Coordinates of C-alpha atoms in Angstrom, one line a residue:
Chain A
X29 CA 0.0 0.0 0.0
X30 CA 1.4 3.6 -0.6
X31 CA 1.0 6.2 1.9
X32 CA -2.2 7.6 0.7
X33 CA -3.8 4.6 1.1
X34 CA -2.3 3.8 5.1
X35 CA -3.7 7.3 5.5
X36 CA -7.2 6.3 4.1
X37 CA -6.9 3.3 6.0
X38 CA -6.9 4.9 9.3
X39 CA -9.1 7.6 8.8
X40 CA -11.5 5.1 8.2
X41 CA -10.2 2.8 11.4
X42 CA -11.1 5.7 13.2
X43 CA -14.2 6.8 11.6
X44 CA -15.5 3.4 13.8
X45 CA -14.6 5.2 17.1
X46 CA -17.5 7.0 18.7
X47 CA -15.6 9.8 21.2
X48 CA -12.0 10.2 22.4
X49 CA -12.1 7.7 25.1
X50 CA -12.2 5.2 22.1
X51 CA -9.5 6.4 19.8
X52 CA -7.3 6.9 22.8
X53 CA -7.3 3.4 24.5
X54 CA -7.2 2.4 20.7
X55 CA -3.9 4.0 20.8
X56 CA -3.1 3.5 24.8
X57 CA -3.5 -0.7 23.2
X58 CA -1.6 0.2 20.7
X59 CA 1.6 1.8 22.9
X60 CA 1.4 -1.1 25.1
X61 CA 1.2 -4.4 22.7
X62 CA 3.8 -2.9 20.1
X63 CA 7.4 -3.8 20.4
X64 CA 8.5 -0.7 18.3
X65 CA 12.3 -0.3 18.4
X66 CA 15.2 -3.1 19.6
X67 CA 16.6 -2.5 22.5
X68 CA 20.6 -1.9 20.7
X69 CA 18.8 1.1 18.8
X70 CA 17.4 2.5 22.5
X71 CA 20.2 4.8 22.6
X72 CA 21.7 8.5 23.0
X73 CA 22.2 9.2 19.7
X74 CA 18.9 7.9 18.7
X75 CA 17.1 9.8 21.2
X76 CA 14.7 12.8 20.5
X77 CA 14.5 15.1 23.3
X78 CA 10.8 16.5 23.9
X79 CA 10.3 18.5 27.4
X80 CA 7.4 16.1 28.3
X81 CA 8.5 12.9 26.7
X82 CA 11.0 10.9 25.2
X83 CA 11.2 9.4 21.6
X84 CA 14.0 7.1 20.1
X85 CA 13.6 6.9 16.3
X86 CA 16.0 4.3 14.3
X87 CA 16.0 4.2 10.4
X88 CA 17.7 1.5 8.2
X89 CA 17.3 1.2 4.1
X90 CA 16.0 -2.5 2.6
X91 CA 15.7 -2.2 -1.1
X92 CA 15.4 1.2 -1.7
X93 CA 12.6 1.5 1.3
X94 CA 13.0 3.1 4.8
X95 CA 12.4 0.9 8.0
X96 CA 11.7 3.1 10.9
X97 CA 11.6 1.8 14.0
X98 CA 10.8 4.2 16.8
X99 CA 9.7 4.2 20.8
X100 CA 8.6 6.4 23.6
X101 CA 8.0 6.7 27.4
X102 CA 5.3 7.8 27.6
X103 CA 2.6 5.6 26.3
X104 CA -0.1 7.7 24.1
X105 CA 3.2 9.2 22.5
X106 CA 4.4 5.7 21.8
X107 CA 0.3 5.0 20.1
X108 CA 0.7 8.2 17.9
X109 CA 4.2 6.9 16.9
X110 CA 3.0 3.3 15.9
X111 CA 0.5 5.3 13.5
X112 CA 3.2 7.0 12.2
X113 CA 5.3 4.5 11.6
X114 CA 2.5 2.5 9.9
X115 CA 2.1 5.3 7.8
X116 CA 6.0 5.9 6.8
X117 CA 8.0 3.0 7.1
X118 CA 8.4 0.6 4.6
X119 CA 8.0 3.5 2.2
X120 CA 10.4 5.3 -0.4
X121 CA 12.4 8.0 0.5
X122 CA 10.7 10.2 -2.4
X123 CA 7.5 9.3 -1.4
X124 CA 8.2 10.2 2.6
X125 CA 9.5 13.3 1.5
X126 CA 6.0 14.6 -0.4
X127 CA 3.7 13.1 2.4
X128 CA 2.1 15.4 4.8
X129 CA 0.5 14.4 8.4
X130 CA -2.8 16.2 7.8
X131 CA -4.8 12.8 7.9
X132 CA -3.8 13.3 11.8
X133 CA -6.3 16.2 12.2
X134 CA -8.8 13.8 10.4
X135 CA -8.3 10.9 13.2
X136 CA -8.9 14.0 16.2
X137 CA -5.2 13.4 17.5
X138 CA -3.9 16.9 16.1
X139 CA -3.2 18.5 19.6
X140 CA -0.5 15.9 19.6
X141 CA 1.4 17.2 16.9
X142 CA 0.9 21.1 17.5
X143 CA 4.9 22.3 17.8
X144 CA 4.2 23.6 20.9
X145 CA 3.1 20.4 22.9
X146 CA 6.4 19.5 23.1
X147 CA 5.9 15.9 23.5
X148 CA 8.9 15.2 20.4
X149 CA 6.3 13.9 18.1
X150 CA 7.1 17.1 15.9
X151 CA 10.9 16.7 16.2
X152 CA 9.9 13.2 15.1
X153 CA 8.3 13.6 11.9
X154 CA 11.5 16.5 10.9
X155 CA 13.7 13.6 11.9
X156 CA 11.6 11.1 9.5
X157 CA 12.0 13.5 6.4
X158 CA 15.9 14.5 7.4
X159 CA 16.3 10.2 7.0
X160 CA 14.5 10.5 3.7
X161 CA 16.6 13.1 2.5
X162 CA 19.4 11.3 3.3
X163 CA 18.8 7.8 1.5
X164 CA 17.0 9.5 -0.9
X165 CA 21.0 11.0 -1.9
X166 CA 22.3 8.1 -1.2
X167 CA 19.9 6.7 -3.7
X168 CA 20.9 8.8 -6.7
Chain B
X20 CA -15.1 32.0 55.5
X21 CA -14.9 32.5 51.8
X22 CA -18.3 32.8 50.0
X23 CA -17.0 30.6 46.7
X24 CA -19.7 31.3 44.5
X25 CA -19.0 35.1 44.8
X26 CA -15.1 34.5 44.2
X27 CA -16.0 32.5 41.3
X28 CA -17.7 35.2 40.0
X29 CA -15.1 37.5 40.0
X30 CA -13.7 34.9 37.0
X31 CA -14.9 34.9 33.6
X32 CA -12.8 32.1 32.8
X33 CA -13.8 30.0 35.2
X34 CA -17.3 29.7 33.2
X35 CA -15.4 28.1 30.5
X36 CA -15.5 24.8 28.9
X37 CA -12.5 22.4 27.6
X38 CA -13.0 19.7 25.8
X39 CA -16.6 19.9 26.6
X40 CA -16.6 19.6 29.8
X41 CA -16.5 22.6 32.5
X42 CA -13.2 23.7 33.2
X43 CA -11.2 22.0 36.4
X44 CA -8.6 25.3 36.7
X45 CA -5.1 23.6 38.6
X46 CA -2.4 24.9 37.0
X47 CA -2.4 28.2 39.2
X48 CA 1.3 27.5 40.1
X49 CA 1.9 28.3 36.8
X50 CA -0.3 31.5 36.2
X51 CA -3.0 32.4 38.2
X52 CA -6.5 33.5 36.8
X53 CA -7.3 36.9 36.6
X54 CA -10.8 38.5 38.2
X55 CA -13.1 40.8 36.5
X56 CA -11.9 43.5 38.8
X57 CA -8.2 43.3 37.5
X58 CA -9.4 42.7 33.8
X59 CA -11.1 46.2 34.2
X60 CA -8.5 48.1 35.6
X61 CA -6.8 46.8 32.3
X62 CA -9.5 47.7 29.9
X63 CA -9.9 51.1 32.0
X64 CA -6.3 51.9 31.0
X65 CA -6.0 51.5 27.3
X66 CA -9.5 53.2 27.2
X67 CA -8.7 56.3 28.9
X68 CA -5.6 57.1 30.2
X69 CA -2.8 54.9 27.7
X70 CA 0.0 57.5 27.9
X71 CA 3.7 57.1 28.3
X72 CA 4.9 57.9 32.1
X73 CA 7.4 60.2 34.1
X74 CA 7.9 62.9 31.3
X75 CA 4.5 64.5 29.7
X76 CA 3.2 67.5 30.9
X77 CA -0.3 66.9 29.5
X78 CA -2.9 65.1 31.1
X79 CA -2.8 61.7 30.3
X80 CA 0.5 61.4 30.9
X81 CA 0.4 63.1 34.4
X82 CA -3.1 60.2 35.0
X83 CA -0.6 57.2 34.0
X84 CA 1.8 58.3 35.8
X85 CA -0.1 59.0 38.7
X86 CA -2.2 55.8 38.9
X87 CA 1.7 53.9 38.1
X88 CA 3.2 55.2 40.8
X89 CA -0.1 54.7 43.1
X90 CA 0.3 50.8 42.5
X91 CA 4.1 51.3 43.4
X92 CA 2.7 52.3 46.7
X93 CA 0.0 49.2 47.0
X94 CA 2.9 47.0 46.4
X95 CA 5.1 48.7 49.0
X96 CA 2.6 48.7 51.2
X97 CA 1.7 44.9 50.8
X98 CA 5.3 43.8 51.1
X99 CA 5.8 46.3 54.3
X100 CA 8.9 47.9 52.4
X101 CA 10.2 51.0 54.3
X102 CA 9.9 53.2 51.3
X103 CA 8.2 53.2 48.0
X104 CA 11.9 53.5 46.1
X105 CA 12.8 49.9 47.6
X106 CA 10.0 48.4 44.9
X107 CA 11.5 48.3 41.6
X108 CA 9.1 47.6 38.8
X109 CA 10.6 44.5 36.9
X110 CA 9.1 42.1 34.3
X111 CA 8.7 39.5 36.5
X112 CA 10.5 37.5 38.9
X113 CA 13.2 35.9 36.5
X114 CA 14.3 39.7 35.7
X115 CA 14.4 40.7 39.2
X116 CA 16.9 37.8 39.8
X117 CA 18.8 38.5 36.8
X118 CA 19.3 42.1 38.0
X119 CA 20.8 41.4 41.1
X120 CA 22.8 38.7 39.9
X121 CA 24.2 41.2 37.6
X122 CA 24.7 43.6 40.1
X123 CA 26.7 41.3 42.3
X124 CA 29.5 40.5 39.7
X125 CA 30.8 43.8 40.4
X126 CA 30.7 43.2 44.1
X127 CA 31.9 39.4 44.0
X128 CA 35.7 38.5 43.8
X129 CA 37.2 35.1 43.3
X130 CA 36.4 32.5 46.7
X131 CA 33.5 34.0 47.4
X132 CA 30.6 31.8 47.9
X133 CA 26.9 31.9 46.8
X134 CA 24.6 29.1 48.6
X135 CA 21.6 28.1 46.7
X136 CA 18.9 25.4 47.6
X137 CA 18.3 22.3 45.9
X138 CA 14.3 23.0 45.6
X139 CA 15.2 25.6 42.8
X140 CA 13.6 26.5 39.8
X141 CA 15.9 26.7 36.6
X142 CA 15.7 30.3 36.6
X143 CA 17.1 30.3 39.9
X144 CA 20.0 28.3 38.6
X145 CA 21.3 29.3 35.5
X146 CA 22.3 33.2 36.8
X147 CA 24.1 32.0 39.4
X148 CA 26.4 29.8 37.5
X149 CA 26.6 32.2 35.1
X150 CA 27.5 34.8 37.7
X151 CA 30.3 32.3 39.5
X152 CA 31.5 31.6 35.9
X153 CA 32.4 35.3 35.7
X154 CA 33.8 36.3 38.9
X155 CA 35.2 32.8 40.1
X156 CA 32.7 32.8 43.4
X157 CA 31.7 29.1 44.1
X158 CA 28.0 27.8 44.1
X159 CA 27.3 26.2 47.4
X160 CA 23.9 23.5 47.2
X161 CA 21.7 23.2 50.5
X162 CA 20.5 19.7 49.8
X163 CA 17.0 18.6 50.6
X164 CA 15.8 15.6 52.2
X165 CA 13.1 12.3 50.8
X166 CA 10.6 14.9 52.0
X167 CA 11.3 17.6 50.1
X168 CA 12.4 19.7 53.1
X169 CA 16.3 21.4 52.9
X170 CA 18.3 20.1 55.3
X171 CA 19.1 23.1 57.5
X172 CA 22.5 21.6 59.4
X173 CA 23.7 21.3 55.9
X174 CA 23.0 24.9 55.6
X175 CA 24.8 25.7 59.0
X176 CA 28.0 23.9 57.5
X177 CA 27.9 26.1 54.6
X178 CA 27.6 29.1 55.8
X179 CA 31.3 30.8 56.6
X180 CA 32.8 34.2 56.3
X181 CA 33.7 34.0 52.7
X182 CA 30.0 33.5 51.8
X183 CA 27.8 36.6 50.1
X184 CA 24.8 35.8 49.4
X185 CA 21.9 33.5 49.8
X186 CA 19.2 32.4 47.8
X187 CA 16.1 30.1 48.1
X188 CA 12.4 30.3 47.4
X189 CA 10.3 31.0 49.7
X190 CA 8.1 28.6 48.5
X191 CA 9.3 25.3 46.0
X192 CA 7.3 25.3 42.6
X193 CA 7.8 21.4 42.3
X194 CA 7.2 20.1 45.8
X195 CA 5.3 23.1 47.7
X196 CA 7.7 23.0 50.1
X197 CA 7.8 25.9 53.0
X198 CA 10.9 26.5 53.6
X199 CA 12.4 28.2 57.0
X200 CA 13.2 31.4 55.3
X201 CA 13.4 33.3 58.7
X202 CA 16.3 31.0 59.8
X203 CA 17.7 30.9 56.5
X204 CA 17.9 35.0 56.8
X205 CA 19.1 35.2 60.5
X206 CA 21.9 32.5 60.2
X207 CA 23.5 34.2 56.5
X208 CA 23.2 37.8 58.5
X209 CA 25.5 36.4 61.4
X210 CA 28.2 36.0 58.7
X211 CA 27.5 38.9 57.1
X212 CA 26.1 37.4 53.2
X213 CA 22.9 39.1 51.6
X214 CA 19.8 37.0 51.5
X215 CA 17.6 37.4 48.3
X216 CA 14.3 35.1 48.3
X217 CA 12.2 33.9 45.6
X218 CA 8.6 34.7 46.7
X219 CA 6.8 33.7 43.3
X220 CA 5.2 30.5 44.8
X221 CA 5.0 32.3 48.1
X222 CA 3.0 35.6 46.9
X223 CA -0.4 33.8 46.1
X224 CA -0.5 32.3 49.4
X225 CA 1.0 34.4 52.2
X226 CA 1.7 38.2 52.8
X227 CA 5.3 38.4 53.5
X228 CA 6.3 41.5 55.5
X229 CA 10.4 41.9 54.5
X230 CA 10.6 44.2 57.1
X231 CA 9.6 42.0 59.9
X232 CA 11.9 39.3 58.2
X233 CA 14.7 41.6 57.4
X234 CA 15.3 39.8 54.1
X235 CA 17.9 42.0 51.7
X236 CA 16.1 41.0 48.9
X237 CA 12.7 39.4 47.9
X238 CA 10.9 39.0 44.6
X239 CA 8.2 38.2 43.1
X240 CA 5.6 38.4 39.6
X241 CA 1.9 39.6 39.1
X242 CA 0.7 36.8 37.0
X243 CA 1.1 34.2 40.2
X244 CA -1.6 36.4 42.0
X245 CA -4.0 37.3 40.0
X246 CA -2.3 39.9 37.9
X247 CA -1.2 40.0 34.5
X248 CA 1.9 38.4 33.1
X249 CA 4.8 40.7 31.7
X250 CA 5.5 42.4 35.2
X251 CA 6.7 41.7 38.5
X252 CA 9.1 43.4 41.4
X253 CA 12.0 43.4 43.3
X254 CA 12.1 44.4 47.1
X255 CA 15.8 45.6 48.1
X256 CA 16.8 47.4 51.2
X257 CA 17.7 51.1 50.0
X258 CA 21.6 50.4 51.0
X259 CA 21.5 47.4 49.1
X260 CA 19.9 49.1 45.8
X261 CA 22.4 52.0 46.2
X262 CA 25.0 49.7 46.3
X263 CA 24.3 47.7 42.7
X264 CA 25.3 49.3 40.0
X265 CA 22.4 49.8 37.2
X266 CA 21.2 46.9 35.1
X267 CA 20.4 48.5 31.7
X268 CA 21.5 51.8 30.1
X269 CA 18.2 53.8 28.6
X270 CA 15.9 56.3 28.9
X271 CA 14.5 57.0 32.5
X272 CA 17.5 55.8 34.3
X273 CA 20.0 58.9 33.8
X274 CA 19.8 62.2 35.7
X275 CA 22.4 64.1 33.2
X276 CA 23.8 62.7 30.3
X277 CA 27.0 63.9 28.2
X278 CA 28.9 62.8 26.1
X279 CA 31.5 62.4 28.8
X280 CA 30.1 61.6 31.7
X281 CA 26.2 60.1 32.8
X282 CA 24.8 60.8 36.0
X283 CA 22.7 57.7 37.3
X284 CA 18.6 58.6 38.1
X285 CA 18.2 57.9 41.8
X286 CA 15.9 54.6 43.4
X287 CA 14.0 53.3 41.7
X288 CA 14.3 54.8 38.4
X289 CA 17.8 53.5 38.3
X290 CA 16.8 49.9 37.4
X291 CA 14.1 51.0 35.8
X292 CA 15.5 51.9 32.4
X293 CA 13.2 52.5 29.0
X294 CA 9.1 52.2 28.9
X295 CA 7.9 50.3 31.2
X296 CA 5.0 47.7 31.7
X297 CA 2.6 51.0 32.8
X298 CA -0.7 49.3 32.8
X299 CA 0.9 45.6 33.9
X300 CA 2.1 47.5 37.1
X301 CA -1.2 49.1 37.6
X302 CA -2.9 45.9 37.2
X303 CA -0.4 44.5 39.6
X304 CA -1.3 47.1 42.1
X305 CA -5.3 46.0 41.1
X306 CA -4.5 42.3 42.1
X307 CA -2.8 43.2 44.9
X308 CA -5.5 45.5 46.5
X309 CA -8.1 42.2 45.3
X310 CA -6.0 39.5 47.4
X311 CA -6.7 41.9 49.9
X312 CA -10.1 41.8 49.7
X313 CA -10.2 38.3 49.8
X314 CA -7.8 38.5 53.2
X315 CA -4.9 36.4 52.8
X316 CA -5.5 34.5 56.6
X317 CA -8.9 33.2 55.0
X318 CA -7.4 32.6 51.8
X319 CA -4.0 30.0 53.6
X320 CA -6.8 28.4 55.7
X321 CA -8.8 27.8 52.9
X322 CA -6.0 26.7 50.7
X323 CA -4.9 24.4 53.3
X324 CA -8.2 22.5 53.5
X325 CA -8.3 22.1 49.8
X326 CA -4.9 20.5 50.3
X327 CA -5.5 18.1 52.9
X328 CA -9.0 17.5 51.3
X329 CA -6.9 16.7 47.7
X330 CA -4.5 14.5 49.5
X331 CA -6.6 12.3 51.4
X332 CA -8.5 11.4 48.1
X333 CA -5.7 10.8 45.6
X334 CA -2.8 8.6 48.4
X335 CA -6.0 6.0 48.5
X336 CA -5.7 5.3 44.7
X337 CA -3.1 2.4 44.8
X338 CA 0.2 3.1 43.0
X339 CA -0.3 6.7 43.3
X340 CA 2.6 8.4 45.0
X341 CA 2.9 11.9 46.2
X342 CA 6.2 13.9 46.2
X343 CA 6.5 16.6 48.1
X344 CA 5.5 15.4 51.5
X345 CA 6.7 18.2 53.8
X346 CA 5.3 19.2 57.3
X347 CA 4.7 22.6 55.9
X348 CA 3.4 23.1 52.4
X349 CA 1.4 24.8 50.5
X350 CA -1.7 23.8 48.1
X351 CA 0.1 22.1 45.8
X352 CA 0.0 18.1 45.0
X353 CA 2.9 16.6 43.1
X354 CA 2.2 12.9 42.3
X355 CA 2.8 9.7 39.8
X356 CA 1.2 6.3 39.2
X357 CA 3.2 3.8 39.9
X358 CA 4.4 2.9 36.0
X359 CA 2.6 5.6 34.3
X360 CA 3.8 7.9 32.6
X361 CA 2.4 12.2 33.6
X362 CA 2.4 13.5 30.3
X363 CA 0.1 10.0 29.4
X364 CA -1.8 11.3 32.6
X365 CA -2.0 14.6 32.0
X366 CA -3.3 14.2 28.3
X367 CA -6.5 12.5 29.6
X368 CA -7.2 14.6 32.3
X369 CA -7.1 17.4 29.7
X370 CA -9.5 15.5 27.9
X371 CA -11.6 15.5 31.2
X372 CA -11.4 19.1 31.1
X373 CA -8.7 19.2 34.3
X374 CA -6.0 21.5 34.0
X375 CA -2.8 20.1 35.7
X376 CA 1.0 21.1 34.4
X377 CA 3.1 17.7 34.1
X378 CA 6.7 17.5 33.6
X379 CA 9.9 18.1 35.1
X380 CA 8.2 21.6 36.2
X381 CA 11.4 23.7 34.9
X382 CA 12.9 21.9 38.1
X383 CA 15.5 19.3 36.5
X384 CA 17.6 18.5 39.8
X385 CA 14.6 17.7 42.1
X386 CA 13.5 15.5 39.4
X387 CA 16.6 13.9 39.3
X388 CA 16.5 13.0 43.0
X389 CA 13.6 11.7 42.8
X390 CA 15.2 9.6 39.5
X391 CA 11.5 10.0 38.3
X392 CA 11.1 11.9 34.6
X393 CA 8.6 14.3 35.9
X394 CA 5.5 14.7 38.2
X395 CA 1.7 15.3 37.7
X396 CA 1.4 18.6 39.1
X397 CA -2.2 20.0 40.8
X398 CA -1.7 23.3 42.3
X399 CA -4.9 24.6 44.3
X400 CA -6.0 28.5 44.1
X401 CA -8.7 30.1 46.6
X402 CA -11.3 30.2 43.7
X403 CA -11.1 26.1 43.9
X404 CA -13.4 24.2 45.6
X405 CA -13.9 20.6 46.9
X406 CA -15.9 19.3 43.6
X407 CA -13.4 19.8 41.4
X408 CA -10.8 17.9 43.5
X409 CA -13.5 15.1 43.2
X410 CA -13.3 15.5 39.1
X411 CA -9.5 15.6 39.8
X412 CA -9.8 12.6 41.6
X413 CA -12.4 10.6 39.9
X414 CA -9.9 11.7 36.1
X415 CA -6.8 10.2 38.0
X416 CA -8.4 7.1 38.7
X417 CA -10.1 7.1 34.7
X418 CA -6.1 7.6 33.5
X419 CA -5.0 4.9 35.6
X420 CA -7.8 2.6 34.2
X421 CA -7.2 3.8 31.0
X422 CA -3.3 3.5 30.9
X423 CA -2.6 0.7 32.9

């Protein structure tokens, strides 16, 4: 599936949900049964440092795709990054670089990624394109 | 007694809704909420009388002035100052720290000693080092016990003839710690060190009279108790001010200038260089004269209730744990559950509607003692009241279902 269609995906996942206690234990479950990132990738340089919580975001390239694999501390952080992550890895570098988040404001979660919150979701995403750029040059 | 739903009144935003549900206010450690009487005051200014101060003859200007000068004398008069010139207008208590700081690097030499507490805000942090990084003075830490309370023998070991100056809040913005600011005073006097005090936590809760205390130095900021943000002040004994040499160069702070030679304004124009906040200090005045009103003995009994009420409810929710468990504190309830992240608690108890801060609280080391990321925070105001400690309570335990 390409990116538009992950996005359609979950806007319609989400559609299901009838107020925010739904969507967020959707994403609370999510945060808690994922195993997003291997521990040997948990590390200082991986780290992205929010004020409120802390994200770790590891990228490798397989066959001209990005893997991302990412984690928090805090738990609804860690459910917005599995979306995320659902929505960007396994993609190509071009086609990270021209996605935009907006289907987040469709799923009612767009406090959560005002640059202001501070919870390093923000930084995350910047980070997720900077990797793009990156294998995308290495790429060409 | 306080008659609540006449206080609640006073707060248009207290009528509001979040997230559709009515708003649970608990983030006045942060900023307080302002009253219709102080929102006025503000409106009544840039409607009438919006003038620059201190140097128009016409009307206006003589009114701002006037009325600006008027709330120097509510604030003087609130703090017990000696004279009106020992206020200095400031933007808030992080400049009125900066200021002395500054002004001490030109007293300091190298070996001097500054003590500072461990229950410190950044802000309370960072000028210091700066200022020891500068003059080679040495930063001194009076460490604080599992309860949040500073261990005063330390303090007594610290102390010595070599140190200058002390510095604590009066109140701690993490923990709502009280801490022994009359002891901490007396015992730096006996060596001979200034004593300058943080009262930005203390301010909404207590009238502090710096006379009676004989502190050197005490500051505070308007937005904590009920007043706008922007503006704040510094309390210093006249022979300290005379002594510190001005923070900024600018209009209002010279008596002659030339281009050789610049005669300093006297107290307390000297620090009070360019434009300043004129209808933040009056407002500050207005808040002031409004705490008043309320009386500040009813408001710390009050206060007190709310706390004991708040922490009898939340320690029965298993795995919740409470930092910050002083003898004396103020109305302020630092807690976690037990594997839970705050921020993950604090999102839902937005969603509920329940303001509370979470995070480190812009107080890294106490967090670090704790080894703990951060804290929910719920900080208690006189306009509270008893049902929404029960939404407090009844969202905490919803999070904890939720999250766990």
């Amino acid at each position: 599936m390409n990116i538009q269609e992950i996005q359609n995906e979950i806007i319609e996942e989400f559609s299901m949900f009838e107020d925010w206690e739904e969507r967020y234990q959707y994403m609370i479950d999510l945060g808690k049964t994922l195993p997003l990132i291997e521990a040997q990738y948990k590390t200082e340089d991986n780290i992205i440092k929010g004020c409120q919580s802390k994200v770790w975001v590891h990228a490798e390239l397989k066959e001209d795709k990005i893997a991302f694999t990412a984690d928090s501390d805090a738990i609804i952080t860690k459910g917005i990054i599995a979306i995320l992550i659902r929505v960007f890895s396994n993609q190509h570098p071009a086609a990270i670089l021209e996605a935009n988040t907006d289907f987040i404001d469709q799923i009612g979660l767009k406090e959560h990624l005002s640059p202001t919150r501070a919870n390093g979701l923000v930084s995350m995403i910047k980070q997720l394109k900077l990797y793009a750029i990156a294998y995308q040059t290495q790429l060409n | 007694m306080l008659d609540l739903k006449k206080i609640r009144a006073d707060f248009p935003i207290l009528k509001r809704e979040v997230n559709g549900k009515p708003l649970v206010y608990f983030d006045n450690a942060a900023t307080s909420q302002t009253p219709q009487q102080v929102i006025d005051v503000i409106i009544d200014y840039y409607s009438n009388y919006n003038a620059n101060i201190h140097r128009g003859v016409h009307a206006l200007s003589q009114e701002a002035t006037d009325k600006y000068e008027a709330a120097r004398h509510t604030i003087q008069k609130h703090f017990n100052a000696k004279h009106a010139h020992e206020i200095i207008y400031t933007s808030g208590t992080t400049h009125s720290i900066n200021l002395i700081a500054n002004g001490f690097a030109s007293l300091l030499k190298k070996g001097d000693e500054i003590i500072v507490s461990a229950l410190e805000h950044h802000s309370n942090i960072v000028p210091w080092q700066m200022l020891c990084e500068k003059t080679g003075a040495i930063l001194k830490v009076i460490p604080m016990n599992q309860d949040g309370e500073l261990v005063m023998h330390e303090y007594d070991n610290l102390l010595n003839e070599n140190t200058k100056l002390v510095f604590t809040n009066h109140i701690s913005n993490a923990l709502g710690t009280i801490n022994p600011i009359e002891e901490i005073i007396n015992k730096a006097h006996q060596v001979g060190a200034a004593v300058l005090i943080d009262g930005a936590q203390a301010c909404p809760h207590v009238k502090p009279d710096v006379q009676d205390l004989d502190v050197d130095f005490y500051v505070a900021s308007a937005h904590k108790m009920c007043g706008p943000t922007g503006v704040g002040m510094l309390y210093g004994k006249e022979e300290w001010l005379n002594k510190l040499p001005p923070y900024q160069g600018g209009g209002e702070m010279i008596a002659e200038v030339s281009f050789t030679k610049t005669t300093y304004a006297g107290l307390p124009h000297k620090f009070e260089a360019g434009t300043p906040n004129i209808c933040g200090g009056i407002a500050f005045g207005a808040a002031i004269d409004y705490m008043n009103t309320i009386g500040f003995d009813a408001i710390a009994k009050y206060e007190h209730e709310l706390l004991e009420y708040a922490t009898k409810a939340l320690i029965e929710i298993e795995g919740l744990k409470i930092y910050g468990t002083a003898n004396n504190k103020t109305s302020v309830v630092s807690f976690n559950l037990e594997g839970i992240h705050p921020y993950d608690v604090g999102t839902i108890l937005d969603k509920l509607g329940i303001a509370v801060r979470t995070g480190h609280h812009c107080a890294q080391p106490i967090m670090d003692f704790f080894k703990i990321p951060g804290t929910v925070r719920a900080s208690f105001a006189f306009y509270n009241t008893k049902e929404e400690i029960d939404a407090l309570v009844s969202g905490v335990k919803k999070a904890k279902m939720m999250l766990s």
